[in-house]
Coordinates of C-alpha atoms and ligand atoms in Angstrom, one line a residue:
M26 CA -22.8 8.4 -29.1
T27 CA -23.5 10.6 -32.1
V28 CA -23.4 14.4 -31.7
P29 CA -24.0 17.0 -34.4
G30 CA -20.8 17.7 -36.3
G31 CA -18.9 14.6 -35.2
D32 CA -18.7 11.9 -32.6
V33 CA -17.2 11.8 -29.2
S34 CA -14.4 9.5 -30.2
G35 CA -12.4 12.5 -31.5
R36 CA -12.6 11.6 -35.1
G37 CA -13.6 14.5 -37.3
P38 CA -16.3 14.1 -40.0
S39 CA -13.7 13.4 -42.5
G40 CA -12.2 10.6 -40.4
H41 CA -9.0 12.4 -39.5
D42 CA -7.3 10.9 -36.5
F43 CA -6.1 13.5 -34.1
D44 CA -5.2 11.2 -31.3
S45 CA -1.7 10.6 -30.2
V46 CA 0.1 13.7 -31.4
F47 CA 3.1 13.3 -29.2
L48 CA 6.1 15.6 -29.0
R49 CA 8.8 15.4 -26.4
S50 CA 10.9 18.2 -25.0
D51 CA 11.4 18.2 -21.3
A52 CA 14.0 20.8 -21.9
F53 CA 11.1 23.2 -22.4
F54 CA 10.2 22.9 -18.7
V55 CA 13.7 23.5 -17.6
A56 CA 14.1 26.6 -19.9
S57 CA 10.6 28.0 -19.0
G58 CA 11.0 27.5 -15.3
I59 CA 7.6 25.8 -15.2
P60 CA 7.6 22.4 -13.5
A61 CA 7.1 19.5 -15.9
P62 CA 4.0 17.3 -15.5
A63 CA 4.5 14.8 -12.8
G64 CA 6.2 11.6 -14.0
G65 CA 7.2 13.3 -17.3
R66 CA 3.9 12.3 -18.9
S67 CA 2.5 14.1 -21.9
L68 CA -0.1 16.8 -21.7
R69 CA -3.6 15.9 -22.7
V70 CA -5.4 18.6 -24.6
L71 CA -9.0 18.6 -25.9
L72 CA -9.6 20.6 -29.0
V73 CA -13.2 21.6 -29.6
A74 CA -13.8 23.0 -33.1
T75 CA -16.4 22.5 -35.7
D76 CA -14.2 23.5 -38.5
E77 CA -12.1 20.5 -39.6
E78 CA -9.5 22.7 -41.3
D79 CA -9.0 24.7 -38.1
A80 CA -8.6 21.5 -36.3
A81 CA -6.0 20.2 -38.8
R82 CA -4.1 23.4 -38.6
L83 CA -3.9 23.3 -34.9
R84 CA -2.8 19.7 -34.9
D85 CA 0.0 20.8 -37.2
L86 CA 1.0 23.5 -34.9
V87 CA 0.9 21.2 -31.9
A88 CA 3.0 18.7 -33.8
Q89 CA 5.7 21.3 -34.1
A90 CA 5.8 21.9 -30.4
Q91 CA 8.8 20.9 -28.5
V92 CA 6.9 19.1 -25.8
R93 CA 4.8 16.0 -25.9
V94 CA 1.1 16.9 -26.3
E95 CA -1.7 14.5 -26.9
V96 CA -4.7 16.1 -28.6
D97 CA -8.2 14.8 -28.7
W98 CA -10.7 16.5 -31.0
A99 CA -14.4 17.1 -30.3
P100 CA -16.1 18.5 -33.4
S101 CA -19.1 20.1 -31.8
F102 CA -20.4 22.0 -28.8
E103 CA -22.1 18.9 -27.4
A104 CA -19.3 16.5 -28.0
G105 CA -16.9 19.0 -26.5
F106 CA -19.1 19.4 -23.4
I107 CA -19.4 15.7 -22.9
R108 CA -15.6 15.1 -23.2
M109 CA -14.7 18.1 -21.1
T110 CA -16.9 17.0 -18.3
S111 CA -16.3 13.2 -18.5
S112 CA -12.5 13.1 -19.2
R113 CA -9.7 14.7 -17.4
Y114 CA -7.7 17.0 -19.8
D115 CA -4.9 19.3 -18.8
A116 CA -6.3 22.0 -21.0
H117 CA -9.0 22.7 -23.6
L118 CA -8.7 24.6 -26.8
V119 CA -12.1 25.9 -27.8
A120 CA -13.0 27.7 -31.0
G121 CA -14.9 31.0 -30.6
R122 CA -17.7 29.7 -32.8
L123 CA -19.2 26.3 -32.5
G124 CA -22.0 26.1 -35.0
E125 CA -24.9 28.0 -33.5
R126 CA -23.3 28.3 -30.2
S127 CA -20.2 30.1 -29.0
G128 CA -17.1 28.9 -27.3
V129 CA -17.8 31.2 -24.4
D130 CA -21.1 29.4 -23.9
L131 CA -19.2 26.1 -23.7
L132 CA -16.7 27.6 -21.3
R133 CA -19.6 28.8 -19.0
A134 CA -21.4 25.5 -19.2
Y135 CA -18.1 23.7 -18.4
H136 CA -17.5 26.0 -15.4
D137 CA -21.1 25.6 -14.3
A138 CA -20.6 21.8 -14.3
G139 CA -17.7 22.3 -11.9
G140 CA -14.9 22.0 -14.5
E141 CA -11.6 23.4 -13.5
A142 CA -9.0 22.7 -16.2
P143 CA -8.0 25.7 -18.2
V144 CA -9.9 26.7 -21.3
L145 CA -8.1 28.7 -24.1
L146 CA -10.4 30.3 -26.6
L147 CA -9.4 30.6 -30.3
N148 CA -10.8 33.1 -32.7
G149 CA -10.0 35.6 -35.4
S150 CA -7.9 38.5 -34.3
G151 CA -9.9 41.7 -33.7
D152 CA -12.9 40.0 -32.2
R153 CA -12.6 42.1 -29.1
A154 CA -16.2 41.4 -27.8
L155 CA -15.4 37.7 -27.7
D156 CA -12.1 38.4 -26.1
L157 CA -13.7 40.3 -23.3
A158 CA -16.5 37.8 -22.8
A159 CA -13.9 35.0 -22.7
M160 CA -11.9 36.9 -20.0
E161 CA -15.0 37.6 -17.9
S162 CA -16.1 34.0 -18.1
G163 CA -12.8 32.9 -16.7
A164 CA -10.9 31.8 -19.8
A165 CA -7.3 31.0 -19.3
G166 CA -6.4 32.8 -22.5
F167 CA -7.5 34.1 -25.8
L168 CA -5.6 33.2 -28.9
A169 CA -5.9 34.8 -32.3
K170 CA -6.0 31.9 -34.8
D171 CA -4.5 33.9 -37.7
R172 CA -1.5 35.0 -35.6
L173 CA -0.9 31.7 -33.9
D174 CA 2.3 29.8 -34.3
A175 CA 3.6 26.7 -32.7
E176 CA 5.6 28.3 -30.1
L177 CA 2.9 30.7 -29.0
L178 CA 0.3 27.9 -28.9
E179 CA 2.6 25.7 -26.9
R180 CA 3.6 28.4 -24.5
S181 CA 0.0 29.5 -24.0
I182 CA -1.0 25.9 -23.2
R183 CA 1.9 25.5 -20.7
Y184 CA 1.2 28.8 -19.0
A185 CA -2.5 28.0 -18.7
V186 CA -1.8 24.6 -17.3
E187 CA 0.7 25.9 -14.8
A188 CA -1.4 28.9 -13.8
R189 CA -4.3 26.6 -13.2
R190 CA -2.1 24.1 -11.3
Q191 CA -0.8 26.9 -9.1
A192 CA -4.3 28.3 -8.6
I193 CA -5.5 24.9 -7.5
A194 CA -2.4 24.5 -5.2
L195 CA -3.1 27.9 -3.8
R196 CA -6.7 27.2 -3.2
Q197 CA -5.8 23.9 -1.6
A198 CA -3.2 25.6 0.6
R199 CA -5.8 28.2 1.5
E200 CA -8.4 25.6 2.3
E201 CA -5.9 23.7 4.4
L202 CA -4.9 26.8 6.2
Q203 CA -8.6 27.7 6.7
E204 CA -9.2 24.2 8.1
R205 CA -6.2 24.5 10.4
V206 CA -7.3 28.0 11.5
E207 CA -10.8 26.5 12.2
Q208 CA -9.3 23.6 14.1
R209 CA -7.1 25.9 16.1
S210 CA -10.0 28.3 16.7
A211 CA -12.1 25.4 17.9
S212 CA -9.4 24.2 20.2
L213 CA -8.8 27.8 21.3
E214 CA -12.5 28.1 22.0
T215 CA -12.5 24.9 24.0
M216 CA -9.4 26.1 25.9
N217 CA -11.0 29.5 26.4
A218 CA -14.2 27.9 27.7
A219 CA -12.2 25.8 30.1
L220 CA -10.2 28.8 31.2
A221 CA -13.4 30.9 31.6
A222 CA -14.9 28.1 33.8
E223 CA -11.7 27.9 35.8
V224 CA -11.6 31.6 36.3
A225 CA -15.3 31.6 37.3
E226 CA -14.6 28.8 39.7
R227 CA -11.6 30.6 41.2
R228 CA -13.7 33.8 41.5
R229 CA -16.4 31.8 43.3
A230 CA -13.7 30.3 45.6
E231 CA -12.2 33.7 46.2
Q232 CA -15.6 35.2 46.9
K233 CA -16.3 32.3 49.3
L234 CA -13.0 33.0 51.1
R235 CA -13.8 36.7 51.3
D236 CA -17.2 35.9 52.7
V237 CA -15.7 33.5 55.3
D238 CA -13.1 36.1 56.2
R239 CA -15.7 38.9 56.4
R240 CA -18.0 36.7 58.5
K241 CA -15.0 35.8 60.7
N242 CA -14.1 39.4 61.2
E243 CA -17.7 40.3 61.9
F244 CA -17.8 37.4 64.3
L245 CA -14.7 38.6 66.2
A246 CA -16.1 42.1 66.4
T247 CA -19.4 40.7 67.6
L248 CA -17.7 38.4 70.1
A249 CA -15.7 41.3 71.5
H250 CA -18.8 43.3 71.7
E251 CA -20.9 40.6 73.3
L252 CA -18.3 39.7 75.8
R253 CA -17.7 43.3 76.7
N254 CA -21.4 44.1 77.0
P255 CA -22.1 42.3 80.3
L256 CA -18.9 43.6 81.8
A257 CA -20.1 47.2 82.3
P258 CA -23.2 46.2 84.3
I259 CA -21.2 43.8 86.4
W260 CA -18.6 46.4 87.0
H261 CA -21.2 49.0 88.0
A262 CA -23.0 46.5 90.2
T263 CA -19.8 45.7 92.1
E264 CA -19.2 49.4 92.5
I265 CA -22.7 49.8 94.0
L266 CA -22.1 46.8 96.3
S267 CA -18.9 48.4 97.6
R268 CA -20.8 51.6 98.5
V269 CA -24.1 50.5 99.9
G270 CA -24.8 50.9 103.6
D271 CA -27.4 49.4 105.9
G272 CA -30.5 51.3 105.0
E273 CA -33.5 49.7 103.4
E274 CA -33.0 51.5 100.1
D275 CA -29.4 50.4 100.1
R276 CA -30.4 46.8 100.7
D277 CA -32.7 47.0 97.7
R278 CA -29.9 48.5 95.6
A279 CA -27.6 45.7 96.7
A280 CA -30.2 43.1 95.8
E281 CA -30.7 44.7 92.4
A282 CA -26.9 44.8 91.9
R283 CA -26.6 41.1 92.8
S284 CA -29.3 40.1 90.4
V285 CA -27.7 42.1 87.6
I286 CA -24.4 40.3 88.2
T287 CA -26.1 36.9 88.3
R288 CA -28.0 37.6 85.1
Q289 CA -25.0 39.0 83.2
V290 CA -22.7 36.2 84.4
T291 CA -25.2 33.6 83.3
H292 CA -25.4 35.3 79.9
L293 CA -21.6 35.3 79.6
V294 CA -21.4 31.6 80.6
R295 CA -24.0 30.8 78.0
L296 CA -22.0 32.6 75.3
V297 CA -18.9 30.8 76.2
D298 CA -20.7 27.5 76.4
D299 CA -22.2 28.0 73.0
L300 CA -18.8 28.7 71.6
L301 CA -17.4 25.6 73.1
D302 CA -20.3 23.5 71.9
I303 CA -20.0 24.8 68.4
S304 CA -16.3 23.9 68.3
R305 CA -17.1 20.4 69.8
I306 CA -19.8 19.8 67.3
S307 CA -17.7 20.8 64.3
H308 CA -15.1 18.4 65.5
G309 CA -17.7 15.7 66.0
K310 CA -17.0 15.6 69.7
V311 CA -20.4 16.2 71.1
G312 CA -21.7 12.9 72.6
L313 CA -25.4 12.8 73.5
R314 CA -26.5 11.1 76.7
P315 CA -29.8 9.8 75.4
E316 CA -32.5 8.6 77.8
R317 CA -36.2 8.4 77.9
V318 CA -37.5 11.8 78.7
S319 CA -40.9 13.4 78.6
L320 CA -41.4 16.3 76.3
A321 CA -43.1 18.2 79.1
S322 CA -40.1 18.1 81.4
V323 CA -37.6 19.4 78.8
V324 CA -40.1 22.2 77.8
E325 CA -40.4 23.0 81.5
S326 CA -36.6 23.2 82.1
A327 CA -36.2 25.4 79.0
L328 CA -38.9 27.7 80.2
E329 CA -37.2 27.9 83.6
A330 CA -34.0 29.0 82.0
V331 CA -35.7 31.8 80.0
R332 CA -38.3 32.9 82.5
P333 CA -36.2 35.9 83.8
L334 CA -35.8 37.1 80.2
L335 CA -39.5 36.7 79.5
L336 CA -40.4 38.5 82.6
S337 CA -38.0 41.3 82.0
R338 CA -39.4 41.9 78.6
R339 CA -43.0 41.5 79.8
H340 CA -43.9 38.8 77.2
A341 CA -47.1 36.8 77.5
L342 CA -46.3 33.1 77.4
N343 CA -48.7 30.4 76.2
V344 CA -47.8 26.7 76.3
A345 CA -49.9 24.0 74.7
L346 CA -48.6 20.5 74.8
P347 CA -50.5 17.3 73.8
E348 CA -52.7 15.9 76.6
A349 CA -51.2 12.5 76.2
P350 CA -47.6 12.3 77.5
V351 CA -45.0 12.4 74.8
V352 CA -41.8 10.4 75.4
L353 CA -38.6 11.3 73.6
H354 CA -35.4 9.4 73.3
G355 CA -32.8 12.0 73.7
D356 CA -30.4 14.0 75.8
P357 CA -32.7 16.1 78.0
I358 CA -30.0 18.7 78.6
R359 CA -29.4 19.2 74.9
I360 CA -33.1 19.2 73.9
A361 CA -33.7 21.8 76.6
Q362 CA -30.7 23.7 75.3
I363 CA -32.3 23.8 71.8
L364 CA -35.6 25.0 73.2
T365 CA -33.9 27.5 75.5
N366 CA -32.2 28.9 72.4
L367 CA -35.4 29.2 70.5
L368 CA -37.3 30.8 73.4
S369 CA -34.6 33.3 74.2
N370 CA -34.5 34.3 70.5
A371 CA -38.2 34.7 70.5
A372 CA -38.0 36.9 73.6
R373 CA -35.1 38.9 72.4
Y374 CA -36.4 39.5 68.8
S375 CA -39.9 40.6 70.0
E376 CA -40.7 44.0 71.2
P377 CA -41.4 44.1 74.9
G378 CA -44.9 43.0 75.7
G379 CA -45.1 40.6 72.8
S380 CA -46.6 37.1 72.9
I381 CA -44.8 33.8 72.7
R382 CA -46.4 30.4 72.2
V383 CA -44.9 27.0 72.6
E384 CA -47.1 24.3 71.0
A385 CA -46.4 20.7 70.2
S386 CA -48.2 18.2 68.1
C387 CA -47.6 14.5 67.2
E388 CA -46.9 13.7 63.6
D389 CA -46.5 9.9 62.9
D390 CA -43.4 8.9 64.8
A391 CA -42.2 12.4 65.5
V392 CA -43.3 15.3 67.6
A393 CA -43.2 18.9 66.3
V394 CA -42.6 21.6 68.8
R395 CA -43.3 25.1 67.6
V396 CA -42.0 28.3 69.1
V397 CA -44.1 31.0 67.7
D398 CA -43.5 34.7 68.4
S399 CA -45.1 38.0 67.5
G400 CA -41.7 39.6 67.0
I401 CA -39.8 41.4 64.4
G402 CA -40.0 38.5 61.9
I403 CA -37.4 37.5 59.4
P404 CA -37.1 38.8 55.8
A405 CA -37.6 36.0 53.2
A406 CA -34.2 36.6 51.8
A407 CA -32.5 36.0 55.2
L408 CA -34.4 32.9 56.0
P409 CA -32.1 30.4 54.2
H410 CA -29.1 31.9 56.0
I411 CA -30.1 32.2 59.6
F412 CA -28.9 28.7 60.4
T413 CA -25.4 29.5 59.0
M414 CA -22.8 30.1 61.6
F415 CA -22.2 33.7 62.5
S416 CA -25.1 34.9 60.4
Q417 CA -27.3 37.6 61.8
V418 CA -30.0 39.6 60.2
A419 CA -29.3 43.3 60.2
E420 CA -28.9 44.8 63.6
V421 CA -32.1 45.2 65.6
P422 CA -32.4 48.5 67.4
G423 CA -33.4 48.3 71.0
L424 CA -32.3 44.8 71.6
E425 CA -31.1 44.3 75.1
Q426 CA -28.7 41.5 74.4
G427 CA -27.6 40.5 71.0
G428 CA -25.8 37.2 70.3
L429 CA -22.9 35.7 68.4
G430 CA -25.0 34.3 65.5
I431 CA -24.2 30.7 66.5
G432 CA -27.3 29.8 68.6
L433 CA -29.4 28.6 65.7
T434 CA -26.5 26.8 64.1
L435 CA -26.0 25.0 67.4
A436 CA -29.7 24.3 67.9
K437 CA -30.0 22.9 64.4
Q438 CA -27.0 20.7 64.7
L439 CA -28.2 19.4 68.1
A440 CA -31.6 18.6 66.6
E441 CA -30.0 16.7 63.7
L442 CA -27.8 14.8 66.2
H443 CA -31.0 13.6 67.6
G444 CA -32.2 12.5 64.2
G445 CA -34.6 15.4 64.1
S446 CA -34.7 18.8 62.3
L447 CA -35.1 22.5 63.0
T448 CA -36.8 24.8 60.5
A449 CA -37.8 28.4 60.4
A450 CA -40.7 30.3 58.9
S451 CA -41.8 33.9 59.0
G452 CA -44.4 36.1 57.2
G453 CA -41.6 38.7 56.9
P454 CA -40.5 41.8 58.8
G455 CA -42.9 42.6 61.6
K456 CA -44.9 39.4 61.1
G457 CA -43.3 37.2 63.8
S458 CA -41.4 34.0 63.4
T459 CA -42.1 30.3 63.9
F460 CA -39.4 27.8 64.6
T461 CA -40.3 24.1 64.3
L462 CA -38.3 21.5 66.1
R463 CA -39.0 18.0 65.0
L464 CA -37.8 15.1 67.1
P465 CA -38.4 11.4 66.9
V466 CA -40.6 10.0 69.6
E467 CA -40.4 6.6 71.3
A468 CA -43.1 4.3 69.9
G469 CA -45.4 2.9 72.6
A470 CA -43.1 4.1 75.3
V471 CA -44.3 4.4 78.9
V472 CA -43.8 7.9 80.3
P473 CA -41.2 7.9 83.1
P474 CA -42.5 9.5 86.2
E475 CA -41.6 13.1 86.4
V476 CA -38.5 13.5 88.4
R477 CA -38.1 16.9 90.1
T478 CA -34.4 17.6 90.0
A479 CA -34.5 20.1 92.8
V480 CA -32.9 18.1 95.5
P481 CA -33.1 19.8 98.9
A482 CA -29.6 20.9 99.8
A483 CA -28.2 18.8 102.6
P484 CA -26.2 20.6 105.2
V485 CA -22.6 20.3 104.3
P486 CA -20.2 19.6 107.2
P487 CA -17.3 22.0 107.4
Q488 CA -14.2 20.8 105.5
R489 CA -10.7 22.0 105.0
V490 CA -10.4 23.0 101.4
L491 CA -7.3 24.0 99.5
V492 CA -8.1 26.2 96.5
V493 CA -5.3 26.3 93.9
D494 CA -5.5 28.8 91.1
D495 CA -2.9 31.1 89.5
N496 CA -5.7 33.7 89.0
V497 CA -5.4 35.1 92.5
D498 CA -8.8 36.9 92.4
A499 CA -10.6 33.8 91.3
A500 CA -8.9 31.8 94.1
R501 CA -9.6 34.4 96.8
I502 CA -13.3 34.8 95.9
L503 CA -13.9 31.1 95.8
A504 CA -12.2 30.7 99.2
Q505 CA -14.4 33.4 100.6
L506 CA -17.5 31.7 99.3
L507 CA -16.4 28.5 100.9
A508 CA -15.7 30.4 104.2
L509 CA -19.2 31.8 104.1
D510 CA -20.5 28.2 104.1
G511 CA -18.3 27.5 107.1
H512 CA -15.4 25.7 105.4
E513 CA -11.8 26.3 106.2
A514 CA -10.3 27.6 103.0
H515 CA -6.5 27.9 102.1
L516 CA -4.9 29.2 99.0
A517 CA -2.0 28.3 96.7
H518 CA -1.2 29.8 93.3
D519 CA 1.3 27.5 91.6
G520 CA 2.2 23.8 91.3
P521 CA 5.1 23.4 93.8
S522 CA 3.4 25.5 96.6
A523 CA 0.1 23.6 96.1
V524 CA 1.9 20.3 96.8
E525 CA 3.7 21.8 99.7
A526 CA 0.5 23.3 101.2
A527 CA -1.4 20.0 100.8
R528 CA 1.4 18.1 102.5
R529 CA 1.4 20.6 105.3
L530 CA -2.3 21.2 105.7
R531 CA -3.7 17.8 104.8
P532 CA -6.9 19.2 103.4
D533 CA -10.1 17.2 102.9
V534 CA -10.7 18.7 99.5
V535 CA -8.4 20.3 96.9
L536 CA -10.0 22.4 94.2
L537 CA -7.3 22.5 91.6
D538 CA -6.8 24.5 88.5
I539 CA -5.0 22.6 85.7
G540 CA -2.9 25.3 84.0
L541 CA -0.5 26.4 86.7
P542 CA 3.0 27.9 86.9
G543 CA 5.8 25.6 88.1
F544 CA 4.0 22.4 87.1
S545 CA 0.5 21.7 86.0
G546 CA -2.5 20.7 88.1
L547 CA -2.2 17.2 86.6
E548 CA 1.3 16.9 88.0
V549 CA 0.1 18.2 91.4
A550 CA -2.6 15.6 91.4
R551 CA -0.2 12.8 90.5
R552 CA 2.2 13.9 93.4
L553 CA -0.7 14.2 95.9
R554 CA -2.0 10.7 95.0
E555 CA 1.5 9.4 95.8
E556 CA 1.3 10.8 99.4
P557 CA 0.3 8.2 101.9
S558 CA -0.7 10.9 104.4
L559 CA -3.2 12.2 101.9
A560 CA -5.1 9.0 101.3
G561 CA -8.8 9.8 101.0
L562 CA -8.2 13.3 99.7
F563 CA -11.1 14.5 97.5
L564 CA -9.5 16.0 94.4
V565 CA -11.5 18.2 92.1
A566 CA -10.2 19.7 88.8
L567 CA -11.5 23.2 88.0
S568 CA -10.7 24.1 84.5
G569 CA -11.6 26.0 81.4
W570 CA -10.7 22.9 79.4
V571 CA -13.5 20.4 79.4
Q572 CA -13.1 18.5 76.1
P573 CA -13.5 14.7 76.5
E574 CA -9.7 14.2 76.2
D575 CA -9.2 16.7 79.1
L576 CA -11.6 14.7 81.3
V577 CA -9.6 11.5 80.4
R578 CA -6.3 13.1 81.3
S579 CA -7.6 14.4 84.6
R580 CA -9.1 11.0 85.6
E581 CA -5.7 9.4 84.7
A582 CA -3.9 11.9 86.9
G583 CA -6.1 10.9 89.9
F584 CA -8.8 13.5 90.0
D585 CA -12.2 12.5 91.5
H586 CA -14.1 15.2 89.5
H587 CA -13.6 17.6 86.7
L588 CA -15.7 20.8 86.7
A589 CA -15.8 23.5 84.0
K590 CA -15.0 27.0 85.1
P591 CA -16.9 29.0 86.3
V592 CA -18.4 26.5 88.6
D593 CA -21.8 27.5 90.0
V594 CA -22.3 27.5 93.7
A595 CA -25.0 24.9 93.8
T596 CA -22.8 22.4 91.9
L597 CA -20.0 23.1 94.2
K598 CA -22.2 22.6 97.3
R599 CA -23.6 19.3 95.9
L600 CA -20.1 18.1 95.2
L601 CA -18.8 18.9 98.6
A602 CA -21.8 17.3 100.2
R603 CA -21.3 14.1 98.2
G604 CA -17.5 14.1 98.6
D605 CA -16.3 11.2 100.6
A606 CA -13.8 13.4 102.4
T607 CA -14.1 12.9 106.1
P608 CA -15.4 16.1 107.8
R609 CA -12.9 17.7 109.9
T610 CA -13.8 18.8 113.4
T611 CA -10.8 20.9 114.2
Ligands
ADP26 P1 -27.9 35.4 67.7 O1 -27.0 35.1 68.7 O2 -27.6 36.5 66.8 O3 -29.3 35.5 68.2 P2 -28.8 33.0 66.4 O4 -28.1 31.9 65.6 O5 -29.6 32.5 67.6 O6 -27.8 34.1 66.7 O7 -29.8 33.7 65.3 C1 -29.3 34.1 64.1 C2 -30.1 35.3 63.6 O8 -31.4 34.9 63.2 C3 -30.3 36.4 64.6 O9 -29.2 37.3 64.7 C4 -31.6 37.0 64.2 O10 -31.3 38.0 63.2 C5 -32.4 35.9 63.5 N1 -33.4 35.3 64.4 C6 -33.3 34.2 65.2 N2 -34.4 34.0 65.9 C7 -35.3 35.0 65.5 C8 -36.6 35.3 65.9 N3 -37.4 34.5 66.7 N4 -37.2 36.4 65.3 C9 -36.5 37.1 64.4 N5 -35.2 36.9 64.0 C10 -34.6 35.8 64.6

């Protein structure tokens, strides 16, 4: 390649050979404190100068240096540029003037092309403008040709090389540091994000716990309130009963007091039953007793249960069932329980004198039963939560009887146990509510004949009954009730005296509480079953514990029946009538 003023080989126009000017002096590096080039190699320097004499003089100066320096010469701007950008030199010595161009231009062009090796500019002393321009353009040094000696030249090259090496090392260290900082920042960011997610998760869990705790506390408060509520009217009603005389007005008062007690006790029993059911369902212990049952009969028994409430609140009731009989496969008591729940809510959450509609329609292989009321309605925001346990929409003023916030949870779970569903809809506050119960129907089933459950009560022959309960009041009242029906009732209040009384009295029936002082009712039953003189004894457990495992235990102990407390009079009568105890005539 030919360039003006010389060629790229480094030979000047006159053919001078500047290659291989080697001088060795590693002592220089030791003395100057500047690290020697790695591996003790010589320095490679490119000299760019158009003036052959300048070039020769510099070569002479370099030759006097104490270190080994290899000098290439480029005799023009262009040749210099090509060499500078295509070969790797440790440093460049560039003349201030290169024909038409300046050494500063070359320096800038070199830097623009990404060159990094140091460039020392050479010029006559006093050329201050060039000196400043060189400095501004990033020259590693500016040397006055006429004051230059070997030592200054050599030292300038060394310092420039080392300064550049250190600058590059510094930049690399900075870049590495930067990279490490970025990596660390990225990993910190990741950790931070994970931490933030964890904190958010923990907050959610804490909030959930707080909600559960709040709902539990609210529930306990509501429970206390709801259990206490019926006690006042019962108390007052008993007070009235103790005071009434024989007059007609008093008889009416007594009748009213009795119906108050019946209503309130029924309500209490329902609350407790719901509580037990919820606990059983959540432990997966509710077993359905499915059978073929007509929709009309379960609707009828639900209506029977809520009729007093509907009447007391003067609601108009409208029932529209499909003309064709609909047969369900389900537990009639549980389905009626769901509907009772919906109907009693409809009655309680509607102003007195409202209207309630029960309608059913068949949809494919399901029947949809809707309980529609004209009541207070449900705000849209509350709708998704009403099936959650213990959840209640804000208190409703004027409600006769509130609840525990478990009725709908129970109803929904019972519906789902039947393979059905329960949903709610409302136009909002004041716009009434619609609850839809969907249940699968039996395909092509024949409707069983309606069975009326009201069995005429057979007269029960008088029997000797031993009532055992550590709750003295409960035992005495039950004994009195039995006495009213003509039975001979005896009392015992603990395990040992129950066994002793049974041996002595040889009763036909023992109504036995399970939790007793001394030893339990189960133990009493076992001992009585071992008594030959008591063969044929009719043994009935009366207990607050009616979980399936309680029933198994009482059967194993020898009981004939296991009834939940409080036992209603009709059940007791039926049981005594059915009992295979021989009526006593004495
Ligand atoms: P509660 O014992 O409080 O009635 P439920 O589980 O039966 O418990 O009902 C939960 C809540 O849903 C009620 O407290 C009431 O706010 C709302 N709710 C239920 N049925 C109706 C209805 N028919 N109309 C308006 N609100 C209702």
